[in-house]
Amino acid sequence: MASPRLIKLSVTDTPVFSFNLKAETAEKSSAVLQKDEEEHNMYFNDQGFHTSLIRKLLTTTLDHIDHHVLSIYALGASPEDVERAYVRNSSYQRPALPVDEDIIKRLSNRDEFRKLAGQREHYSNFLQFFKRELEAKGADSVVHEYVFAGGEFADEMLARLFAGLMHPIIHLGFGIEFNQPSIIAQALAQIATHDKRLETFFQAAERMAKDAGNPGEKTLVQLQDELRNDPDIKRSVMWADANKIFDGVMHRCPEKMIKYASQFSANADHLEEKLAELINSTGMADLYFTGTAQNPKKAIKFDFFYIHSLNSNIFLPTFFAQPWMTMETKIRLLEWKARNDLLIYVSRGCTEPFLEDITNYTPKLSWEEVFKKTVTLEQDDGHAAKFIRHIAHGEKVCKPYEEKDGFRIKSGMWLKLGNMLVDSVCAPGPSWVRSAGFEEAWEGIPARQ
C-alpha cells in the first residue's frame, strides 16, 4: 500500500484518464519512482526558471521523472518503455541533498517555515517535514491546511502553487490523482521552495473582481482576444526580457493586466462549464491558444510555455473531487488558474490564433496509435506525454459544451491536435518553440513545406 515513505501504484487506482493500464507497468513505475525520490534532487541545476533545454543546456530546474513515468504508465506503456524513459531522464539529475534535523524541527513553527520558504536548497528538509506531517495527519488534512485553508499563510502557499511554470500544481495533481502520499509530500516541498511573487497579482485580481461584482460573463477566449488587441498589453512584453512576466507585463502594465484577469470569474452554478471552458480554451483558451499559436511560414511547433497551462488543467477535476474541497475553494482555484493562464498568454507575446492549422490538418493516427507513439518518443521528457493525455481527456470533458460560445475546439479537432503534437516533436528542429508570439522565437524552426 502506498504511504508517505513508499510509492506503490495500482491499476485499481484509476487515473482521471487512462488507456490499457498494466499491472506489471505499475510495479516497474513504482520501483523507478521510488529510486528517483531516494537518489535525486528535485532541482537539478541552479537556474531560476524552467526552459527545458534539458540534456543540451541543462537550463530546466525540475526533475520531470515522476511526470513522465506516470503519464506514459497512464497511456499504456510497457515496463520496458518506463525503464527507457527513466534511464534517459535520470542521466542529468543531481544527487539528493542531505537533511538537517534542526531545520526540519524549525519548520513546525509557521514563522520559521515562512523564513525558509522559497529556498530551493531546503527542498530535502521540507520533503521530510511533509512526510512526517502526512504520517501524522493524513494527506487530505495536510494539503488543505497548507495550501487551501485560506488566510495569510495558506494563501502564500497557494500562490507558490502556480510558480515555476505551474510545476508545483502539476506535481500535486499527479500525487492526488494516482493516490500517492509520497508524491504529495514531494509536491508540498516543491510548493514551499518556490517563490510567492504571483500572490500580488492573484490577490489584486481577486479584490477587483469582488469590488466589481463581476458576473463572469466573459469567456477566456474573449479575454484573450481583448488582450491581443490592446496595444499597451502587446507592448508590455519584449523579447529581451529575462522574465517575461515580472520584467515584462507585470513591470510595464500591471494595472491593465490585473483588470483583464479580474474579468474571469466563476460561480457554483456554472463551475463544470467554466472548467470545460478552461480546458477547451487552453487548447482554445488554453488548448485554443496552445494549439493555434503557430507561425504560418514555419513548421508546426507548440509553445513550450503554453503547454504548461494546458497540461495542468487535467488535474482540476481531481482536485474538485476531493471531499475536503469546499465549493468556495473550487471556485477560487479555478479563477486563480484561469487568471494565471491569461498572464502566461500575454507573457509569450499574445500569439495570433491560426485555427485553420488545426482544421486543415490530416491525422494519420488513431488515438490508440497516438498513445503507442507517445510512450516511446525518445525526444520526450514527459511534456509531450502530458499534452497527449490532457487533450484525450479534454475531448470527453468538453463534448457537452461544444456548441457554446467560447468553445472553439470542436469534435474531431482533438485527435488532429494529438497527431500535430506527435508529428511536430518527431520533425526536424527543436521539439518546441519558446515564446511563440515573437518572431525571434521561430529562428531555427524549419520553413513550412
mmCIF file of C-alpha atoms in Angstrom, residues 51-60:
data_model
loop_
_atom_site.group_PDB
_atom_site.id
_atom_site.type_symbol
_atom_site.label_atom_id
_atom_site.label_comp_id
_atom_site.label_asym_id
_atom_site.label_seq_id
_atom_site.Cartn_x
_atom_site.Cartn_y
_atom_site.Cartn_z
ATOM 1 C CA THR A 51 13.090 26.275 -20.010
ATOM 2 C CA SER A 52 13.660 22.535 -20.510
ATOM 3 C CA LEU A 53 16.544 22.502 -22.911
ATOM 4 C CA ILE A 54 17.423 19.516 -20.730
ATOM 5 C CA ARG A 55 20.354 17.462 -21.917
ATOM 6 C CA LYS A 56 21.714 20.154 -24.256
ATOM 7 C CA LEU A 57 21.863 23.153 -21.943
ATOM 8 C CA LEU A 58 20.550 21.853 -18.624
ATOM 9 C CA THR A 59 18.538 25.008 -18.050
ATOM 10 C CA THR A 60 15.431 23.400 -16.649
#
